[in-house]
Short mmCIF file of C-alpha atoms and ligand atoms in Angstrom, two decimals:
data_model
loop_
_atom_site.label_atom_id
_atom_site.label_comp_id
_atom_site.label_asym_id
_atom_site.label_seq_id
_atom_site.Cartn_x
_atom_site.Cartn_y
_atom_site.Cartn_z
CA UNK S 582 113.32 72.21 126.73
CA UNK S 583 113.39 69.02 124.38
CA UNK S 584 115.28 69.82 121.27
CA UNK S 585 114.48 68.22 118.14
CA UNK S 586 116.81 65.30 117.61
CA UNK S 587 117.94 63.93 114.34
CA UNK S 588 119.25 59.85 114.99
CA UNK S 589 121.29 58.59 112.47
CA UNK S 590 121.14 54.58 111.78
CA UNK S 591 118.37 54.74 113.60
CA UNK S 592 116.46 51.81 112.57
CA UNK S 593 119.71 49.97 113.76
CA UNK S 594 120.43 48.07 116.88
CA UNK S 595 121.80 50.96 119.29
CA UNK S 596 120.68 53.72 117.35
CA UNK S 597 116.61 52.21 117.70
CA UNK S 598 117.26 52.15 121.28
CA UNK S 599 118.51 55.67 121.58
CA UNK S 600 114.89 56.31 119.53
CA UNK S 601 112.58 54.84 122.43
CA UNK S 602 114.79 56.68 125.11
CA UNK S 603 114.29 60.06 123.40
CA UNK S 604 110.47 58.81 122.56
CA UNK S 605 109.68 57.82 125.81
CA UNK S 606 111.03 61.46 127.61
CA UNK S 607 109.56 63.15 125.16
CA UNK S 608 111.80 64.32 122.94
CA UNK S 609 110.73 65.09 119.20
CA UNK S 610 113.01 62.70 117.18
CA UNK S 611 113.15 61.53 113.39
CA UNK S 612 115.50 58.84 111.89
CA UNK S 613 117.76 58.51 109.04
CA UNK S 614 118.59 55.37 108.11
CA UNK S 615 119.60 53.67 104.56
CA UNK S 616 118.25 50.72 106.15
CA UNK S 617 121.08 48.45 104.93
CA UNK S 618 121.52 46.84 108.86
CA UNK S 619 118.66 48.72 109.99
CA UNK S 620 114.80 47.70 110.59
CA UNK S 621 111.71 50.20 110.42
CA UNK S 622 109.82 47.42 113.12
CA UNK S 623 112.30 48.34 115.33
CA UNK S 624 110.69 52.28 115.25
CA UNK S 625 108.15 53.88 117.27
CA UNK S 626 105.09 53.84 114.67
CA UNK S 627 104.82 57.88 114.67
CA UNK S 628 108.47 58.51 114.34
CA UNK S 629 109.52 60.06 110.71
CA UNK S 630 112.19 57.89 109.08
CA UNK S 631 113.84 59.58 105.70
CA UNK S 632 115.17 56.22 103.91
CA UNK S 633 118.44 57.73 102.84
CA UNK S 634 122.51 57.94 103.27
CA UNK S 635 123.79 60.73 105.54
CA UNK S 636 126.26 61.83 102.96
CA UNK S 637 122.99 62.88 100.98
CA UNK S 638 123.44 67.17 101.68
CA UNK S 639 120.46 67.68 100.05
CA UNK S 640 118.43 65.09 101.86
CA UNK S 641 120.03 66.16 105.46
CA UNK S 642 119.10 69.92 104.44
CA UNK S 643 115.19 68.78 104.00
CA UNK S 644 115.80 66.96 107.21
CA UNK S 645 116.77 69.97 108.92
CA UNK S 646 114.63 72.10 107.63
CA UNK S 647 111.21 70.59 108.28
CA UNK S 648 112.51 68.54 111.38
CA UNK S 649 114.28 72.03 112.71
CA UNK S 650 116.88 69.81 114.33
CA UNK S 651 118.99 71.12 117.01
CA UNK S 652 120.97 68.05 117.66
CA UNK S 653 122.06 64.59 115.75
CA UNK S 654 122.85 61.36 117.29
CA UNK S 655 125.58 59.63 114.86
CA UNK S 656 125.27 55.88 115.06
CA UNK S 657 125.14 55.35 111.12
CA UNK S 658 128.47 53.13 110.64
CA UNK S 659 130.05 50.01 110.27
CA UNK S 660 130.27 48.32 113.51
CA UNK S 661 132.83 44.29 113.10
CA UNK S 662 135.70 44.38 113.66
CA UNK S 663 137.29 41.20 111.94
CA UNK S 664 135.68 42.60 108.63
CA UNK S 665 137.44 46.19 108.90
CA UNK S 666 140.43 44.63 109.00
CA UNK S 667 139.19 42.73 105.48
CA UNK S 668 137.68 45.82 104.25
CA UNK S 669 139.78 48.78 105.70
CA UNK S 670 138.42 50.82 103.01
CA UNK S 671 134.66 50.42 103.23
CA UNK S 672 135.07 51.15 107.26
CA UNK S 673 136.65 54.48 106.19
CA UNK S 674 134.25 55.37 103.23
CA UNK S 675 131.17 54.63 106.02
CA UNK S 676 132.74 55.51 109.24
CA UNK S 677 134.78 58.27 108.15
CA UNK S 678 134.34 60.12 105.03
CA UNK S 679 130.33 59.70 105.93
CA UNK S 680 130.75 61.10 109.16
CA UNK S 681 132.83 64.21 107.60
CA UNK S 682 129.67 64.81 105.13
CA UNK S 683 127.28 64.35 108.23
CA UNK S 684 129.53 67.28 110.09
CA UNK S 685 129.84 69.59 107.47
CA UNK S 686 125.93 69.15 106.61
CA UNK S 687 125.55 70.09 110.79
CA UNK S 688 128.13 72.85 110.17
CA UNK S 689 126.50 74.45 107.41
CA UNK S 690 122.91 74.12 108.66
CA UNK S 691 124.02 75.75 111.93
CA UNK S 692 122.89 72.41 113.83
CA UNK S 693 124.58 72.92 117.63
CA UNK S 694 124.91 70.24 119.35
CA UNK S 695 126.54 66.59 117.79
CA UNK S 696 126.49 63.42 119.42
CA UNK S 697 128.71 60.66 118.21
CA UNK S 698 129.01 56.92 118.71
CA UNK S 699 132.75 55.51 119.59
CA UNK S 700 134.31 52.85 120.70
CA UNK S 701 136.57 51.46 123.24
CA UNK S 702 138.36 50.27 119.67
CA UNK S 703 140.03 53.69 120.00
CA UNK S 704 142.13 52.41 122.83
CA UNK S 705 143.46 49.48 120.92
CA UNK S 706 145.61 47.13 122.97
CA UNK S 707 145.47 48.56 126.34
CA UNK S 708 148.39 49.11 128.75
CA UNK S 709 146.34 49.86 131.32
CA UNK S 710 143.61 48.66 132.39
CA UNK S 711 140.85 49.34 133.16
CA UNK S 712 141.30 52.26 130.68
CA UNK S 713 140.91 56.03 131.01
CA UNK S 714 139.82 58.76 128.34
CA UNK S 715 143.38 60.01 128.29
CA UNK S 716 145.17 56.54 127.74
CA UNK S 717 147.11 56.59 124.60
CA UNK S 718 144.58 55.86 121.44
CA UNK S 719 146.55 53.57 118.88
CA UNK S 720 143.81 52.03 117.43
CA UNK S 721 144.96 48.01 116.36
CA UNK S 722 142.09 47.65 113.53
CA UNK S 723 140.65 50.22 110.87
CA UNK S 724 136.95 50.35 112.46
CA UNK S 725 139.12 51.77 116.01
CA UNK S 726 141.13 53.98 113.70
CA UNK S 727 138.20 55.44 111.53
CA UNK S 728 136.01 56.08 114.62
CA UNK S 729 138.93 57.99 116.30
CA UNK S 730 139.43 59.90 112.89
CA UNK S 731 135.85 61.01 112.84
CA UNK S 732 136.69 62.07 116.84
CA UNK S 733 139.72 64.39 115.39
CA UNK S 734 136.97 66.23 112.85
CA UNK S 735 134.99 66.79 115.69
CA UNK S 736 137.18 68.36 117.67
CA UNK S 737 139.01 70.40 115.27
CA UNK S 738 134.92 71.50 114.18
CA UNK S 739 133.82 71.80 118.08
CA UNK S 740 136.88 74.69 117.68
CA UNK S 741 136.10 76.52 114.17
CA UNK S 742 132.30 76.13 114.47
CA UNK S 743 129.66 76.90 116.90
CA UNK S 744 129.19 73.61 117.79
CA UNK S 745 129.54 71.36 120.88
CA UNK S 746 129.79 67.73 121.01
CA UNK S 747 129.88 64.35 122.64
CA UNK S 748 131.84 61.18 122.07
CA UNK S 749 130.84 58.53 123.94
CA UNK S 750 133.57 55.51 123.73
CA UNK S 751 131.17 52.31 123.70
CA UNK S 752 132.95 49.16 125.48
CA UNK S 753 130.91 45.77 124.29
CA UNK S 754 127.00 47.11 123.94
CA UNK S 755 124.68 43.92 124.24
CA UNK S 756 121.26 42.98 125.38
CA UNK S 757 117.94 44.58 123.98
CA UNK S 758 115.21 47.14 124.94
CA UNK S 759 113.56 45.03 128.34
CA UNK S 760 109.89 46.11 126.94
CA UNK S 761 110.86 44.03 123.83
CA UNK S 762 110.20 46.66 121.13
CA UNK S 763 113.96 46.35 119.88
CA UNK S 764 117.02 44.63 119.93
CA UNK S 765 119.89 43.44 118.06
CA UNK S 766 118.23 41.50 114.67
CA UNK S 767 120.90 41.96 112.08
CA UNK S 768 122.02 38.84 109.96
CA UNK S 769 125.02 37.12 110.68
CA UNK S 770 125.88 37.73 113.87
CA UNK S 771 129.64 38.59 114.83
CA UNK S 772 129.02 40.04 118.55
CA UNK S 773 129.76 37.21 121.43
CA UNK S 774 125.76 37.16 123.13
CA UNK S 775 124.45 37.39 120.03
CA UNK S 776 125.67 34.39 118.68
CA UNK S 777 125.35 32.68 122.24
CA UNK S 778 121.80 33.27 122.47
CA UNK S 779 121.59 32.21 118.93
CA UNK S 780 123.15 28.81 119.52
CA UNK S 781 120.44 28.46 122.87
CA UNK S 782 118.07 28.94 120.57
CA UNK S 783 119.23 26.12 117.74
CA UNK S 784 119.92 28.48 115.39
CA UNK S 785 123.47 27.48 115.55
CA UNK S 786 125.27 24.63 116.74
CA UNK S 787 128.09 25.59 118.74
CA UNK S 788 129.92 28.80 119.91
CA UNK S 789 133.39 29.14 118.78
CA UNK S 790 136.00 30.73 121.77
CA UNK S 791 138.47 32.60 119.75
CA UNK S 792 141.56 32.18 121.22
CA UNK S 793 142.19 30.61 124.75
CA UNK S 794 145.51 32.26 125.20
CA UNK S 795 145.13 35.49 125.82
CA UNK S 796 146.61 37.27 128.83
CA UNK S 797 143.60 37.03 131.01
CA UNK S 798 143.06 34.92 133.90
CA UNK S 799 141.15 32.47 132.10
CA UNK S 800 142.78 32.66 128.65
CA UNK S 801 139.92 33.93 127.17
CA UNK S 802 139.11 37.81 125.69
CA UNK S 803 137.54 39.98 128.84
CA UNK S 804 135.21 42.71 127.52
CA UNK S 805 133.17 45.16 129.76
CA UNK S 806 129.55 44.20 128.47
CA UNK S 807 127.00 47.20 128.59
CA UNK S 808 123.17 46.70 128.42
CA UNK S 809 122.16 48.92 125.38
CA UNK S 810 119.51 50.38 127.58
CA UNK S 811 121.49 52.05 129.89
CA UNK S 812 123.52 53.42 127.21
CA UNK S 813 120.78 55.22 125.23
CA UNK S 814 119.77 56.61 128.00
CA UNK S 815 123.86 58.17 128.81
CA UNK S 816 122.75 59.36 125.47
CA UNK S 817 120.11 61.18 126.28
CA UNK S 818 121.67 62.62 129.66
CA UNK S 819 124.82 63.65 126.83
CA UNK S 820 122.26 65.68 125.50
CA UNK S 821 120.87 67.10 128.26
CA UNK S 822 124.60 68.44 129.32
CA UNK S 823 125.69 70.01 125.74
CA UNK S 824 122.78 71.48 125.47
CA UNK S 825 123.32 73.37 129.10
CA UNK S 826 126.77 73.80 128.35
CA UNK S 827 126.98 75.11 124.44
CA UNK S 828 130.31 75.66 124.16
CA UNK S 829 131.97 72.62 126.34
CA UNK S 830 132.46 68.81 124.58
CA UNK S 831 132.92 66.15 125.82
CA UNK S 832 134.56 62.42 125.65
CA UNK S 833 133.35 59.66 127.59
CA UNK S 834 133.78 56.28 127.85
CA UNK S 835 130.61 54.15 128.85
CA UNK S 836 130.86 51.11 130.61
CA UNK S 837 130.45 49.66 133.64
CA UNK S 838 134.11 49.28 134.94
CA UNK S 839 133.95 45.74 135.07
CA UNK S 840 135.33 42.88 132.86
CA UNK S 841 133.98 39.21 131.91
CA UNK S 842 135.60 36.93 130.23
CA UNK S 843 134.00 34.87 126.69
CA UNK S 844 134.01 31.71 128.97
CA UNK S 845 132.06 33.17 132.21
CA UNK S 846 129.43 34.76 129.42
CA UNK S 847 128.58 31.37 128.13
CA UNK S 848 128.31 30.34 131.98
CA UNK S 849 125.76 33.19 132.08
CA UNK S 850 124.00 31.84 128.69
CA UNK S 851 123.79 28.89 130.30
CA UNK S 852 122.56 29.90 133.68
CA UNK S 853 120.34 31.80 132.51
CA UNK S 854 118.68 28.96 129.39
CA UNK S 855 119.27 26.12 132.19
CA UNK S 856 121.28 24.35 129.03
CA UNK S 857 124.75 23.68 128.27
CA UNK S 858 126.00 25.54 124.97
CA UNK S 859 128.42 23.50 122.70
CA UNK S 860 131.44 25.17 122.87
CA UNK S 861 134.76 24.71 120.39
CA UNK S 862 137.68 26.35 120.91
CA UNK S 863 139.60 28.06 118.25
CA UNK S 864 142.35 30.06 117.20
CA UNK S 865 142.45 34.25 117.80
CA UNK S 866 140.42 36.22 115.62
CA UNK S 867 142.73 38.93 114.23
CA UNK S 868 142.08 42.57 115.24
CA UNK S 869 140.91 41.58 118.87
CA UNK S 870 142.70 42.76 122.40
CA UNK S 871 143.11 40.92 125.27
CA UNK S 872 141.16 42.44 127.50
CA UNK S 873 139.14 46.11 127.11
CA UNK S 874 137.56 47.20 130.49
CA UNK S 875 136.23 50.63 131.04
CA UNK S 876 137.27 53.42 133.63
CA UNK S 877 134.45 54.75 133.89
CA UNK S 878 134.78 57.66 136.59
CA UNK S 879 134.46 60.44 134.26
CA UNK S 880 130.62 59.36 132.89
CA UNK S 881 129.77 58.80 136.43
CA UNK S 882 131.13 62.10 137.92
CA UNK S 883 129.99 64.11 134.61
CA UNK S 884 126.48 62.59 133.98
CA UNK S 885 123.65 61.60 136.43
CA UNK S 886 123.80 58.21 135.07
CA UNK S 887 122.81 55.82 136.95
CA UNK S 888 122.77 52.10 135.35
CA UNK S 889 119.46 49.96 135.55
CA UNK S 890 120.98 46.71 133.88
CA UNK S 891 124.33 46.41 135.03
CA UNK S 892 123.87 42.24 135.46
CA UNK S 893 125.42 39.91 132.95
CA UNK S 894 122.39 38.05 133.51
CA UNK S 895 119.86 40.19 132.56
CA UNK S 896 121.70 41.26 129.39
CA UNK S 897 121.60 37.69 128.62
CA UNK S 898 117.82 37.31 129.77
CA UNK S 899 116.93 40.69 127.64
CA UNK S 900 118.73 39.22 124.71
CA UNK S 901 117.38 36.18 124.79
CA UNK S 902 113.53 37.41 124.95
CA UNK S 903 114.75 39.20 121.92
CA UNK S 904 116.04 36.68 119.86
CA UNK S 905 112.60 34.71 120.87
CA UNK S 906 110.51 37.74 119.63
CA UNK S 907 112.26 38.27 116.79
CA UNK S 908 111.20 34.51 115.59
CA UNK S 909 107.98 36.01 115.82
CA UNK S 910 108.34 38.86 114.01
CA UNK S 911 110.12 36.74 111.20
CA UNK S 912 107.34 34.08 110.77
CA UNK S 913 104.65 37.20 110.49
CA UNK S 914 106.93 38.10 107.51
N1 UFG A 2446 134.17 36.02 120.68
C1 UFG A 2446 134.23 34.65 120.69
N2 UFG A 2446 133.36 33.96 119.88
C2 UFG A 2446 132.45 34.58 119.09
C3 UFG A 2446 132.39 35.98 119.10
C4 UFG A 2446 133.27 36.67 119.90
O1 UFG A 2446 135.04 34.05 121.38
O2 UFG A 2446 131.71 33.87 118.38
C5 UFG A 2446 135.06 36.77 121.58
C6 UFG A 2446 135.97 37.76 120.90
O3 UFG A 2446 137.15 37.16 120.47
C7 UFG A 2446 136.16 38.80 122.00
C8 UFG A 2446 134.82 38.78 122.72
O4 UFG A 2446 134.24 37.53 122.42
O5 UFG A 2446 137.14 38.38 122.89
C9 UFG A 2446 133.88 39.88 122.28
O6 UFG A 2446 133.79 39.88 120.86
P1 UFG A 2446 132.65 40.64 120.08
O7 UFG A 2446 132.77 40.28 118.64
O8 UFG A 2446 131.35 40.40 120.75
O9 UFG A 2446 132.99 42.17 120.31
P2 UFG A 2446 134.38 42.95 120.11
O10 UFG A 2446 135.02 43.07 121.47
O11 UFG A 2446 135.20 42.40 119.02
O12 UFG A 2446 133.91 44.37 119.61
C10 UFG A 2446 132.85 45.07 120.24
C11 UFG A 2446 132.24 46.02 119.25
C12 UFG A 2446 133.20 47.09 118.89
C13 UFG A 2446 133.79 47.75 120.11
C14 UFG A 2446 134.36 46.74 121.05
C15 UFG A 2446 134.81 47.47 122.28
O13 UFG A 2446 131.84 45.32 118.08
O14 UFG A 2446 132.47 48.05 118.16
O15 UFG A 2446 133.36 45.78 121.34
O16 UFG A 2446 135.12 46.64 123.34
F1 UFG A 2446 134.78 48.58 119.76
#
């Protein structure tokens, strides 16, 4: 049976991808969304969206109640790094205290099953990699710290209440929805392909490499890059297993096991544009590890996930059709 499924943030860039999965299978979802980094183009046109904060009780209880949802998707949040570590408190107010309100609204409302967005941030500085569930979480930046915080609630909840739940530890999420009806259109871009397809575009002039001395073969940060695709639909397959399994959580990280460095994605922008980017090296961006790469063996042996865009090349290619349509959608205004 398809539960009713509340997504938080939404109308954001993972969170509207997670939308279409549940659309497209079926499942009866509705959105909450403040729409402060979040888009309603980026919805299916029949899908509610209540234009609101999830610490709002009363506005989650109305949810509830005329939604009758049996299970939330948490992506609401704060999502850079380098500006957690400028605004430590503003990560903790959305990621944290938020997320507590969000849980207790759940708790109260009897809603069963909870699934929540993490982050490979939880790991921090890795001492080995590529890194397990159980490696030692000592976050290095307060987004890591108050999405590991928000994991402790849940827990400690998943124990007191009736109430399972999944955390799925995101490594770097990238790319956009292949049948182009989402994809990443925030302002100000932080997130490496982002801003590389950006600057293919002209809509920057360079790409800054931050930092060229890391402890990686090529100097430059490795991250495990994850086409957002295939992780809403681990989402949806996280559902499917709480819901057969009520009183068993889970934590998972969700990658695909295998690193690239910032220099051999700009090879892969430009493969992929036929064009050279500009690139400037610079100093280290603070808050950022040397390398984060995913052991994924749990997801795989858990789940029956089985990753359609694992390519570096057609995240790029799905990012960049993106960042063409959305000059479309911008000039209609
Ligand atoms: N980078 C550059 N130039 C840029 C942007 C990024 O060199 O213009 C580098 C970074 O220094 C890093 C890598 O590219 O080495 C990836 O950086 P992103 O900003 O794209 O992503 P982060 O790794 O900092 O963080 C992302 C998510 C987090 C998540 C983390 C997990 O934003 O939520 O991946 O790996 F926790």
């Amino acid at each position: 049976t398809k539960l009713p499924v509340l997504v938080t943030g939404g109308a954001g860039y993972i969170g509207s991808h997670a939308v279409w999965a549940l659309h497209d299978a079926g499942w009866p979802v509705s959105v909450i969304d403040n729409l402060s980094t979040g888009f309603k183009f980026a919805l299916p046109a029949d899908c509610p969206l209540y234009e609101g904060d999830i610490e709002d009780a009363a506005l989650l209880a109305r949810i509830f109640a005329e939604q009758g949802t049996c299970a939330i998707m948490h992506f609401a949040g704060s999502i850079i790094v380098p500006e957690s570590v400028a605004r430590p408190l503003d990560y903790y107010l959305n990621n944290t205290v938020k997320s507590r309100a969000l849980i207790a609204a759940a708790v109260g409302a009897g809603v069963p099953h909870f699934i929540f967005s993490s982050t490979a941030a939880v790991y921090g500085t890795p001492e080995v990699s590529p890194v397990a569930e159980d490696a030692p979480q000592r976050p290095i930046n307060p987004y890591g710290m108050s999405k590991l915080m928000t994991e402790a609630m849940l827990a400690d909840t998943a124990r007191a209440h009736p109430l399972n739940y999944c955390a799925l530890r995101y490594f770097n999420v990238a790319g956009a929805d292949p049948q182009g009806r989402t994809g990443q259109s925030t302002a100000g871009a932080t997130h490496l392909i982002k801003i590389a397809v950006e600057a293919a575009l002209g809509k920057r002039e360079q790409v800054g490499i931050y930092g060229t001395d890391y402890a990686t073969p090529d100097g430059t940060g490795v991250r495990d890059y994850i086409h957002v695709s295939d992780l809403a639909a681990a989402h949806v397959l996280a559902l499917e297993a709480l819901a057969a399994a009520p009183t068993t959580s889970l934590t998972m990280n969700c990658g695909y096991g295998q690193g690239y460095s910032v220099r051999e994605v700009l090879d892969a922008v430009d493969r992929v544009t036929n064009r050279k980017l500009v690139r400037q090296e610079l100093p280290r961006r603070p808050g950022d590890a040397d390398s984060l790469v995913s052991d994924n063996r749990r997801i795989m042996a858990t789940l029956p996930w089985t990753p359609r865009y694992a390519d570096l090349d057609v995240i790029v290619g799905h990012a960049l059709a993106w960042e063409r349509r959305l000059e479309d959608i911008r000039a209609a205004g």
